[in-house]
Amino acid sequence: MMEITEGSHAVAEAVRLCRPQVVSAYPITPQTHIVEALADFVANGQLDAEYITVENELSALSACVGASAAGSRTYSATTSQGLMLMAEVVFNAAGMRLPIIMSIANRALGAPLSIWNDMQDSISLRDSGWLQFYAEDNQEATDLHLLAFKVAEDNSIQLPAFVCFDGFILSHTYEPVDMLTQEDVDKYLPKFNPAERLDAADPISFGMYATPEYYLEFRYEMDQAQKRAKDVIAKAGKEFGEMFGRDYSALIEGYRLEDADTAIVAMGSICGTVKDAIDEMRTAGMKVGLLKIRVFRPFPAEEIAKMLSHVKRVAVLDKNISLGAKGATAMEVRDALYGSAIPVKGYVLGLGGRDVRKRDIKEIVAFSEKGPNDQFYGLRKELI
Amino acid sequence: MRELRIHGRGGQGSVTAAELIAVAAFEGGVFAQAFPAFGVERRGAPVQAFVRLDNKKIRLRSQVYEPDYIIVQDSTLIKDVNVFMGVKKGGIVIVNTEKKPDYVIPEGVKLITIDATSIALKAIGLPITNTSLMGAFAAATGEIQFFALEKALNHRFPKELASKNIAAARIAFDIVKGAA
């Protein structure tokens, strides 16, 4: 049923319907509304889960690790500094192959302190082994949680996942969302039944010491699971489409890209603004299209190379910067197109909540034809 | 697409007003989007909130720069912030004030002043002006129906508080309707 609600509440409701058995999280702007809502659900009896209150994010994810290893469906949510405080456990959760789902209301990292949106937080943990989904709107932010649980808990994957959506821009936005029912979700998402779990009657260990004779193979297995996730996402995304009418089988999506000369590549809520800008540019006779990345880990390199094979140029938008190098998406798109003659230019923009307008997208398209290579877009020169 | 920008100070309920206008518009079958632009999250600091209304799905995520409608919850903001920036010709500006305007409104824009503070003090007993201004917005623009606003308020607030706020919205609605 279509309802108008805040992004955070839509996400909290979706998580409730997924029936997590253990939730542990620590409030942090702009994620707070999600965990407040979940705490309410548990207190009201609307969610039969253990809500573990903790003193910080490091403890929150540590509690999730224990719960997940014991065989519980486990959920957390955080952003920005909170995610950085978790970082050690983020890597451990993936290495222990624990399918914890965590919402990230994307926010910039300090210093300087910023509560506003960019994607530096989750992108900075791209090497951790977690699957990474990025939502364009609150419908996707909601739906991707179901998909994430289904894929992460698949016994051929067993990796945790971030479901990322832009802080404030989506988390605090009221807009209509088609909310699924408990019956729908129960049909889609089976009970969590891990291949291995902690059991006092049949003791095993998670996160063992791996000597140099073993460690490399552990990492290889994780990488293989990431790669297998492409097919599992395709299958689970198709099933979602068959059941609810929204197909998430593709890791990337094209918008007016079939005959485009210029392709913009982007992730997250900015894709909506890009689509509106593209419609206006198309009306003006410009052949511009969008390639939206919905899944950043596993990275859909082959799919991107195929979808961009006909374009004359690519402009990649990054709300993150690997300082001293470039935006993460630009690097990986260029890597995906290695061997082709298609020029890829990267634009770092929107950091720390700097607003991105349609006219910015149009200017970037113009720059991609004749401007300099990789650059920060929209710098206030008077401040430098 | 029609766009509204609300200017207020932290604590005045600008974000709630944007949300409830979106909820009321959705009730009327319109696709609506409401979102805040926080500066520093403190009481008294200037705050903006935005609403977009359209007959189709809204994808645009930037802030509102060329609004059709503007609501100013606190007229003391006018000397600090360019609250009228970008307003479209034919647009409507609603200012909460008991005074005659001593500021210049852009050409071709309709100004509606309403003493929402007095209305709120009378109806709610607190100087919380957002619900009165929502009533004024409904009357001035026709973008939301009063019954939809009533429903949105009933859904958001406990019964007694909702009725007081509906009363405030009704007074403002009738004043603006009567003046039209």
Coordinates of C-alpha atoms in Angstrom, one line a residue:
Chain A
M1 CA 0.0 0.0 0.0
M2 CA 1.3 3.5 -0.8
E3 CA 2.0 5.5 2.3
I4 CA 3.7 8.8 2.7
T5 CA 6.3 8.6 5.4
E6 CA 9.8 9.6 6.3
G7 CA 12.6 7.6 4.7
S8 CA 14.0 6.5 8.1
H9 CA 10.6 5.2 9.2
A10 CA 10.0 3.4 5.9
V11 CA 13.4 1.7 6.4
A12 CA 12.6 0.8 10.1
E13 CA 9.3 -0.6 9.0
A14 CA 10.9 -2.8 6.3
V15 CA 13.5 -4.0 8.9
R16 CA 10.7 -4.9 11.3
L17 CA 9.0 -6.9 8.6
C18 CA 12.2 -8.8 8.0
R19 CA 11.9 -10.1 11.6
P20 CA 15.4 -9.5 12.9
Q21 CA 16.0 -11.4 16.1
V22 CA 18.7 -9.2 17.5
V23 CA 19.1 -5.4 16.9
S24 CA 21.9 -3.5 18.4
A25 CA 22.7 0.1 17.4
Y26 CA 23.7 3.4 18.8
P27 CA 22.0 6.6 17.7
I28 CA 23.8 9.1 15.5
T29 CA 22.5 11.8 13.2
P30 CA 21.1 11.3 10.5
Q31 CA 20.4 7.6 11.3
T32 CA 18.8 8.1 14.7
H33 CA 15.2 7.9 13.6
I34 CA 15.7 4.3 12.4
V35 CA 16.9 2.9 15.6
E36 CA 14.4 5.0 17.7
A37 CA 11.6 3.5 15.6
L38 CA 13.0 -0.1 16.0
A39 CA 13.4 0.4 19.8
D40 CA 9.7 1.5 19.9
F41 CA 8.7 -1.6 17.9
V42 CA 10.5 -3.9 20.3
A43 CA 9.0 -2.0 23.3
N44 CA 5.5 -2.1 21.9
G45 CA 5.7 -5.8 21.1
Q46 CA 5.5 -5.1 17.3
L47 CA 8.9 -6.7 16.8
D48 CA 9.9 -9.8 18.7
A49 CA 13.6 -9.1 19.0
E50 CA 16.3 -8.6 21.5
Y51 CA 17.2 -4.9 21.4
I52 CA 20.7 -4.6 22.9
T53 CA 21.4 -1.0 24.1
V54 CA 25.1 -0.3 24.1
E55 CA 27.5 2.5 24.9
N56 CA 28.9 3.1 21.4
E57 CA 29.0 1.7 17.9
L58 CA 32.0 -0.5 18.5
S59 CA 29.9 -2.4 21.0
A60 CA 26.8 -2.3 18.8
L61 CA 28.4 -4.2 16.0
S62 CA 30.3 -6.4 18.4
A63 CA 27.0 -7.4 19.9
C64 CA 25.7 -8.1 16.4
V65 CA 28.7 -10.3 15.7
G66 CA 28.0 -12.5 18.7
A67 CA 24.3 -12.7 18.0
S68 CA 24.8 -13.5 14.3
A69 CA 27.4 -16.2 15.1
A70 CA 24.8 -17.8 17.4
G71 CA 22.5 -18.0 14.5
S72 CA 20.2 -15.0 14.9
R73 CA 19.1 -12.7 12.1
T74 CA 20.9 -9.5 13.1
Y75 CA 20.6 -5.9 12.2
S76 CA 22.3 -2.6 13.0
A77 CA 22.3 1.0 11.6
T78 CA 24.8 3.7 11.7
T79 CA 26.6 6.5 9.7
S80 CA 29.8 8.5 9.5
Q81 CA 31.8 8.6 12.7
G82 CA 29.8 5.7 14.1
L83 CA 30.8 3.5 11.2
M84 CA 34.4 4.5 11.6
L85 CA 34.3 3.5 15.3
M86 CA 33.0 0.1 14.2
A87 CA 35.7 -0.3 11.5
E88 CA 37.6 -3.1 13.2
V89 CA 34.5 -5.1 13.7
V90 CA 33.2 -4.4 10.2
F91 CA 36.2 -6.3 8.8
N92 CA 35.8 -9.1 11.4
A93 CA 32.1 -9.6 10.7
A94 CA 32.8 -10.1 7.0
G95 CA 35.8 -12.4 7.7
M96 CA 33.7 -14.5 10.1
R97 CA 31.1 -14.7 7.2
L98 CA 28.3 -13.3 9.3
P99 CA 25.3 -12.0 7.3
I100 CA 24.6 -8.9 9.4
I101 CA 22.5 -6.2 7.6
M102 CA 23.4 -2.6 8.4
S103 CA 21.7 0.5 7.2
I104 CA 24.0 3.4 6.5
A105 CA 22.4 6.9 6.3
N106 CA 25.4 8.2 4.4
R107 CA 27.2 11.2 6.0
A108 CA 30.5 13.0 5.6
L109 CA 33.5 12.2 7.8
G110 CA 35.3 14.6 10.1
A111 CA 37.4 16.6 10.5
P112 CA 36.0 19.1 10.0
L113 CA 32.8 17.9 11.6
S114 CA 29.9 17.6 9.2
I115 CA 26.5 16.1 9.8
W116 CA 25.6 16.4 6.2
N117 CA 25.5 13.9 3.3
D118 CA 28.2 12.4 1.2
M119 CA 29.3 8.8 0.8
Q120 CA 32.8 8.9 2.3
D121 CA 31.7 6.7 5.2
S122 CA 30.6 3.5 3.4
I123 CA 32.9 4.0 0.5
S124 CA 35.9 4.1 2.9
L125 CA 35.0 0.5 3.9
R126 CA 34.6 -0.8 0.4
D127 CA 37.5 -3.3 0.9
S128 CA 35.9 -4.8 4.1
G129 CA 34.0 -7.7 2.4
W130 CA 30.5 -6.3 3.0
L131 CA 28.1 -6.2 0.1
Q132 CA 27.1 -2.6 -0.6
F133 CA 23.7 -1.5 -2.0
Y134 CA 22.9 2.1 -2.7
A135 CA 19.3 3.5 -3.0
E136 CA 18.1 6.2 -5.3
D137 CA 14.9 6.9 -3.4
N138 CA 13.0 5.8 -0.3
Q139 CA 11.3 3.0 -2.2
E140 CA 14.6 1.4 -3.0
A141 CA 16.0 2.1 0.4
T142 CA 13.1 0.1 1.8
D143 CA 13.1 -2.7 -0.7
L144 CA 16.9 -3.2 -0.7
H145 CA 16.7 -4.3 2.9
L146 CA 14.7 -7.4 2.0
L147 CA 17.0 -8.1 -0.9
A148 CA 20.1 -7.6 1.3
F149 CA 18.9 -10.1 3.9
K150 CA 18.0 -12.6 1.3
V151 CA 21.4 -12.4 -0.5
A152 CA 23.6 -12.1 2.5
E153 CA 22.0 -15.1 4.3
D154 CA 22.2 -17.3 1.2
N155 CA 24.5 -20.2 2.2
S156 CA 26.6 -19.7 -0.9
I157 CA 27.3 -16.1 0.1
Q158 CA 27.4 -15.6 3.9
L159 CA 28.6 -12.0 3.8
P160 CA 27.2 -9.0 5.7
A161 CA 25.7 -6.1 3.7
F162 CA 25.4 -2.3 3.9
V163 CA 22.2 -0.8 2.6
C164 CA 23.2 2.8 2.0
F165 CA 20.9 5.7 1.5
D166 CA 21.8 9.4 1.5
G167 CA 21.6 11.0 5.0
F168 CA 19.0 13.8 5.2
I169 CA 18.4 13.7 1.5
L170 CA 16.6 10.4 1.8
S171 CA 16.6 9.6 5.5
H172 CA 14.6 12.8 6.4
T173 CA 12.5 13.0 3.3
Y174 CA 8.8 12.4 3.3
E175 CA 7.6 10.8 0.1
P176 CA 5.3 8.0 -0.9
V177 CA 6.5 4.5 -0.5
D178 CA 4.8 1.2 -1.3
M179 CA 5.0 -0.6 2.0
L180 CA 4.9 -4.4 1.9
T181 CA 2.9 -6.4 4.4
Q182 CA 4.2 -9.0 6.9
E183 CA 2.6 -11.7 4.7
D184 CA 4.5 -10.5 1.6
V185 CA 7.8 -10.3 3.4
D186 CA 7.4 -13.8 5.0
K187 CA 6.8 -15.2 1.6
Y188 CA 9.9 -13.6 0.2
L189 CA 12.3 -14.0 3.0
P190 CA 12.8 -17.5 4.5
K191 CA 13.9 -18.0 8.1
F192 CA 17.6 -17.5 8.7
N193 CA 19.2 -20.9 8.7
P194 CA 23.0 -20.6 8.7
A195 CA 25.2 -23.5 7.7
E196 CA 27.3 -23.0 10.9
R197 CA 26.4 -21.5 14.3
L198 CA 27.7 -21.3 17.8
D199 CA 26.3 -24.2 19.8
A200 CA 27.5 -25.2 23.2
A201 CA 26.5 -28.8 22.4
D202 CA 28.6 -28.9 19.2
P203 CA 31.4 -26.3 19.7
I204 CA 33.0 -24.5 16.8
S205 CA 35.0 -21.3 16.5
F206 CA 34.5 -18.2 14.4
G207 CA 37.4 -15.8 13.6
M208 CA 40.2 -18.1 14.2
Y209 CA 43.9 -17.3 14.1
A210 CA 45.1 -17.9 10.5
T211 CA 48.8 -18.5 10.0
P212 CA 50.4 -17.5 6.7
E213 CA 49.6 -21.0 5.4
Y214 CA 45.9 -20.3 5.6
Y215 CA 45.1 -16.5 5.5
L216 CA 45.4 -16.0 1.7
E217 CA 42.8 -18.7 1.1
F218 CA 40.3 -17.1 3.5
R219 CA 40.5 -13.8 1.6
Y220 CA 40.2 -15.7 -1.7
E221 CA 37.0 -17.4 -0.5
M222 CA 35.5 -14.1 0.6
D223 CA 36.3 -12.6 -2.8
Q224 CA 34.7 -15.6 -4.5
A225 CA 31.6 -15.2 -2.4
Q226 CA 31.4 -11.5 -3.4
K227 CA 31.6 -12.6 -7.1
R228 CA 29.0 -15.3 -6.6
A229 CA 26.7 -12.6 -5.1
K230 CA 26.1 -11.1 -8.5
D231 CA 24.1 -14.2 -9.6
V232 CA 22.4 -14.4 -6.2
I233 CA 21.4 -10.8 -6.4
A234 CA 20.1 -11.3 -10.0
K235 CA 18.0 -14.3 -8.8
A236 CA 16.7 -12.6 -5.6
G237 CA 16.1 -9.3 -7.4
K238 CA 14.1 -11.1 -10.1
E239 CA 12.0 -12.9 -7.5
F240 CA 11.4 -9.6 -5.8
G241 CA 10.1 -8.2 -9.1
E242 CA 7.9 -11.2 -9.8
M243 CA 6.3 -10.9 -6.3
F244 CA 6.1 -7.1 -5.9
G245 CA 6.5 -5.6 -9.3
R246 CA 9.9 -3.9 -8.7
D247 CA 12.7 -5.8 -10.4
Y248 CA 16.1 -5.5 -8.7
S249 CA 17.9 -8.2 -10.7
A250 CA 20.3 -5.8 -12.3
L251 CA 23.2 -4.4 -10.4
I252 CA 23.2 -1.3 -12.7
E253 CA 20.5 0.5 -14.5
G254 CA 20.5 2.6 -17.7
Y255 CA 18.4 5.7 -18.1
R256 CA 18.1 7.0 -21.7
L257 CA 21.5 5.4 -22.3
E258 CA 20.8 3.3 -25.4
D259 CA 21.7 6.0 -27.9
A260 CA 23.7 8.3 -25.6
D261 CA 27.0 9.9 -26.6
T262 CA 27.7 11.1 -23.0
A263 CA 27.1 8.7 -20.1
I264 CA 26.9 10.0 -16.6
V265 CA 27.7 7.3 -13.9
A266 CA 26.3 7.9 -10.4
M267 CA 25.0 6.3 -7.2
G268 CA 22.3 7.1 -4.7
S269 CA 19.8 10.0 -4.6
I270 CA 21.7 12.2 -7.0
C271 CA 20.5 9.8 -9.8
G272 CA 17.0 11.4 -9.5
T273 CA 18.3 14.9 -10.1
V274 CA 20.5 13.5 -12.9
K275 CA 17.4 12.0 -14.6
D276 CA 15.5 15.3 -14.5
A277 CA 18.6 17.1 -15.9
I278 CA 18.9 14.4 -18.7
D279 CA 15.2 14.9 -19.7
E280 CA 15.9 18.6 -20.1
M281 CA 19.1 18.0 -22.1
R282 CA 17.4 15.5 -24.3
T283 CA 14.6 18.0 -25.1
A284 CA 17.5 20.4 -26.1
G285 CA 18.7 17.7 -28.5
M286 CA 21.7 16.4 -26.4
K287 CA 22.3 12.7 -26.3
V288 CA 23.0 12.2 -22.6
G289 CA 22.1 9.1 -20.5
L290 CA 22.7 7.8 -17.0
L291 CA 24.2 4.6 -15.7
K292 CA 23.1 4.1 -12.1
I293 CA 25.1 1.8 -9.9
R294 CA 22.8 0.1 -7.3
V295 CA 25.3 -2.4 -6.2
F296 CA 28.9 -1.2 -5.6
R297 CA 30.1 -4.4 -3.9
P298 CA 30.3 -6.8 -5.7
F299 CA 31.4 -4.2 -8.3
P300 CA 29.6 -4.8 -11.6
A301 CA 32.7 -4.1 -13.8
E302 CA 31.7 -6.4 -16.8
E303 CA 28.1 -5.2 -16.7
I304 CA 29.3 -1.5 -16.8
A305 CA 31.8 -2.1 -19.6
K306 CA 29.0 -3.7 -21.6
M307 CA 26.4 -1.0 -21.0
L308 CA 28.9 1.8 -21.8
S309 CA 30.4 0.1 -24.8
H310 CA 28.8 2.5 -27.3
V311 CA 29.2 5.8 -25.6
K312 CA 31.7 8.5 -26.7
R313 CA 32.6 9.7 -23.2
V314 CA 31.8 9.0 -19.5
A315 CA 31.4 11.5 -16.6
V316 CA 31.5 9.8 -13.2
L317 CA 30.0 11.6 -10.2
D318 CA 31.6 10.8 -6.8
K319 CA 30.4 11.9 -3.4
N320 CA 33.6 10.7 -2.0
I321 CA 37.3 11.2 -2.6
S322 CA 40.3 8.9 -2.1
L323 CA 42.5 11.8 -1.1
G324 CA 45.7 11.8 -3.2
A325 CA 44.0 9.7 -5.9
K326 CA 40.4 10.3 -7.1
G327 CA 36.8 9.4 -6.5
A328 CA 36.3 5.7 -5.9
T329 CA 33.6 5.2 -8.6
A330 CA 35.7 7.0 -11.2
M331 CA 38.7 4.7 -10.5
E332 CA 36.6 1.6 -10.7
V333 CA 34.7 2.7 -13.8
R334 CA 38.0 3.5 -15.5
D335 CA 39.3 0.1 -14.5
A336 CA 36.1 -1.5 -15.9
L337 CA 36.7 0.2 -19.2
Y338 CA 40.4 -0.7 -19.4
G339 CA 41.4 -1.4 -23.0
S340 CA 38.6 0.6 -24.5
A341 CA 39.2 4.1 -25.9
I342 CA 36.3 5.7 -24.1
P343 CA 37.5 8.7 -22.0
V344 CA 36.4 8.6 -18.4
K345 CA 36.4 11.9 -16.4
G346 CA 35.7 11.9 -12.7
Y347 CA 33.9 14.7 -10.8
V348 CA 34.0 14.9 -7.0
L349 CA 31.0 16.8 -5.8
G350 CA 28.4 17.3 -3.1
L351 CA 30.8 16.6 -0.3
G352 CA 29.6 17.5 3.2
G353 CA 26.1 18.2 2.0
R354 CA 26.9 20.7 -0.8
D355 CA 23.7 20.8 -2.8
V356 CA 23.8 19.4 -6.3
R357 CA 21.3 21.0 -8.8
K358 CA 20.2 20.1 -12.3
R359 CA 22.3 23.0 -13.7
D360 CA 25.4 21.4 -12.1
I361 CA 24.8 18.2 -14.0
K362 CA 24.4 20.1 -17.2
E363 CA 27.7 21.9 -16.6
I364 CA 29.5 18.7 -15.9
V365 CA 28.2 17.2 -19.2
A366 CA 29.7 20.3 -20.9
F367 CA 33.0 19.8 -19.0
S368 CA 33.1 16.2 -20.0
E369 CA 33.3 17.2 -23.6
K370 CA 36.1 19.7 -23.4
G371 CA 37.0 20.5 -19.8
P372 CA 40.0 19.2 -17.8
N373 CA 40.2 15.6 -16.5
D374 CA 39.3 14.6 -13.0
Q375 CA 38.4 17.5 -10.8
F376 CA 36.5 18.7 -7.8
Y377 CA 33.3 20.3 -9.1
G378 CA 31.8 23.4 -7.6
L379 CA 34.8 24.6 -5.6
R380 CA 34.4 28.1 -4.1
K381 CA 37.6 29.6 -5.4
E382 CA 37.5 32.5 -2.9
L383 CA 38.0 30.0 0.0
I384 CA 41.1 28.3 -1.4
Chain B
M1 CA 5.7 20.8 -10.4
R2 CA 5.0 23.3 -7.6
E3 CA 7.5 24.1 -4.9
L4 CA 7.2 25.6 -1.4
R5 CA 10.0 26.9 0.8
I6 CA 9.4 27.5 4.4
H7 CA 11.6 29.8 6.4
G8 CA 11.6 29.6 10.2
R9 CA 13.8 29.3 13.2
G10 CA 14.8 26.0 14.9
G11 CA 12.0 25.0 17.2
Q12 CA 9.2 26.7 15.3
G13 CA 8.0 23.5 13.5
S14 CA 9.0 24.4 9.9
V15 CA 10.0 20.8 9.2
T16 CA 6.8 19.5 10.7
A17 CA 4.8 22.0 8.6
A18 CA 6.5 20.8 5.4
E19 CA 5.9 17.1 6.3
L20 CA 2.2 17.7 7.2
I21 CA 1.6 19.7 4.0
A22 CA 3.1 16.8 2.0
V23 CA 1.0 14.3 3.9
A24 CA -2.2 16.4 3.2
A25 CA -1.3 16.8 -0.4
F26 CA -0.7 13.0 -0.8
E27 CA -4.1 12.5 0.8
G28 CA -5.5 14.5 -2.1
G29 CA -3.9 12.2 -4.6
V30 CA -0.8 14.3 -5.4
F31 CA 2.8 13.0 -5.3
A32 CA 4.5 15.0 -2.6
Q33 CA 8.1 15.3 -1.3
A34 CA 9.0 17.2 1.9
F35 CA 12.5 17.6 3.3
P36 CA 14.5 19.9 5.6
A37 CA 17.7 21.8 5.2
F38 CA 19.3 21.9 8.6
G39 CA 21.9 24.4 9.4
V40 CA 23.2 24.0 12.9
E41 CA 20.6 22.0 14.8
R42 CA 19.7 24.5 17.5
R43 CA 16.7 26.4 18.6
G44 CA 16.5 29.8 17.1
A45 CA 18.9 29.2 14.2
P46 CA 17.4 29.8 10.7
V47 CA 15.9 26.7 9.2
Q48 CA 14.5 25.9 5.8
A49 CA 12.1 23.2 4.8
F50 CA 10.8 22.3 1.4
V51 CA 7.8 20.7 -0.3
R52 CA 7.4 19.6 -3.9
L53 CA 4.1 18.7 -5.3
D54 CA 3.5 17.0 -8.7
N55 CA 1.1 14.8 -10.5
K56 CA 3.9 12.3 -11.2
K57 CA 6.8 10.8 -9.2
I58 CA 9.2 13.4 -8.0
R59 CA 12.9 12.5 -8.6
L60 CA 14.6 15.9 -8.1
R61 CA 16.6 16.0 -4.9
S62 CA 18.2 19.5 -4.8
Q63 CA 16.9 22.2 -2.5
V64 CA 14.2 24.6 -3.7
Y65 CA 15.6 27.7 -5.4
E66 CA 12.7 29.0 -7.4
P67 CA 9.6 28.4 -5.2
D68 CA 6.0 29.0 -6.2
Y69 CA 5.2 29.5 -2.6
I70 CA 7.0 30.8 0.4
I71 CA 6.0 30.7 4.1
V72 CA 7.9 32.9 6.6
Q73 CA 7.2 31.8 10.1
D74 CA 9.2 34.6 11.7
S75 CA 9.3 38.1 10.1
T76 CA 12.5 39.0 12.0
L77 CA 14.2 36.6 9.6
I78 CA 13.5 39.0 6.7
K79 CA 16.3 41.3 7.6
D80 CA 18.9 38.5 8.1
V81 CA 18.0 36.0 5.3
N82 CA 16.9 36.8 1.7
V83 CA 13.6 34.8 2.2
F84 CA 12.1 35.9 -1.1
M85 CA 15.0 34.8 -3.2
G86 CA 14.0 33.1 -6.5
V87 CA 10.3 33.3 -5.9
K88 CA 8.4 32.8 -9.2
K89 CA 6.2 35.5 -10.8
G90 CA 2.7 34.8 -9.8
G91 CA 3.9 33.2 -6.6
I92 CA 2.5 33.6 -3.2
V93 CA 4.3 34.6 0.0
I94 CA 2.8 34.1 3.4
V95 CA 4.4 36.0 6.3
N96 CA 3.6 35.6 9.9
T97 CA 3.4 39.2 11.2
E98 CA 1.1 41.6 12.9
K99 CA 2.8 44.5 11.2
K100 CA 2.4 46.3 7.9
P101 CA 5.3 45.2 5.6
D102 CA 8.4 47.4 5.7
Y103 CA 10.2 45.2 3.1
V104 CA 9.9 45.0 -0.6
I105 CA 8.3 42.0 -2.2
P106 CA 9.4 40.9 -5.7
E107 CA 7.2 42.2 -8.5
G108 CA 4.3 40.0 -9.5
V109 CA 4.3 38.1 -6.2
K110 CA 1.3 38.1 -3.9
L111 CA 1.9 38.9 -0.2
I112 CA -0.4 37.6 2.5
T113 CA 0.3 38.6 6.0
I114 CA -1.3 36.9 8.9
D115 CA -0.8 37.3 12.7
A116 CA -0.3 33.6 13.2
T117 CA 1.4 34.2 16.6
S118 CA -1.7 35.7 18.1
I119 CA -3.9 33.0 16.5
A120 CA -1.7 30.3 18.0
L121 CA -1.6 31.9 21.4
K122 CA -5.4 32.1 21.4
A123 CA -6.1 28.6 20.0
I124 CA -3.2 26.5 21.4
G125 CA -1.9 28.7 24.2
L126 CA 1.7 28.6 22.8
P127 CA 3.4 30.7 20.1
I128 CA 3.7 27.7 17.8
T129 CA 2.7 29.2 14.4
N130 CA 3.2 26.3 11.9
T131 CA -0.3 24.9 12.0
S132 CA -1.9 28.4 11.6
L133 CA 0.3 29.0 8.6
M134 CA -0.6 25.6 7.1
G135 CA -4.3 26.7 7.3
A136 CA -3.3 30.0 5.6
F137 CA -1.4 28.0 3.0
A138 CA -4.4 25.8 2.2
A139 CA -6.7 28.8 1.8
A140 CA -4.2 30.9 -0.2
T141 CA -3.0 28.2 -2.7
G142 CA -5.7 25.6 -2.8
E143 CA -2.9 23.0 -3.0
I144 CA -4.3 21.1 0.0
Q145 CA -7.8 20.6 1.2
F146 CA -8.7 21.6 4.8
F147 CA -10.1 18.2 5.6
A148 CA -6.8 16.6 4.4
L149 CA -4.9 18.9 6.7
E150 CA -7.2 18.1 9.5
K151 CA -6.6 14.4 8.9
A152 CA -2.8 14.9 8.8
L153 CA -2.9 16.8 12.1
N154 CA -5.1 14.1 13.7
H155 CA -2.7 11.5 12.6
R156 CA 0.4 13.3 13.9
F157 CA -0.7 14.6 17.3
P158 CA -2.6 13.3 20.3
K159 CA -6.3 14.1 20.3
E160 CA -6.4 17.2 22.4
L161 CA -3.3 18.8 20.9
A162 CA -4.6 17.9 17.4
S163 CA -7.9 19.7 18.0
K164 CA -6.2 22.8 19.3
N165 CA -4.0 22.9 16.2
I166 CA -6.9 22.2 13.9
A167 CA -8.7 25.2 15.5
A168 CA -5.7 27.4 14.9
A169 CA -5.4 26.2 11.3
R170 CA -9.2 26.8 10.8
I171 CA -9.0 30.4 12.1
A172 CA -6.1 31.2 9.7
F173 CA -7.8 29.4 6.9
D174 CA -11.0 31.5 7.3
I175 CA -9.2 34.8 7.6
V176 CA -7.3 34.2 4.4
K177 CA -10.4 32.8 2.6
G178 CA -12.4 35.8 3.8
A179 CA -9.8 38.3 2.6
A180 CA -9.6 36.7 -0.9

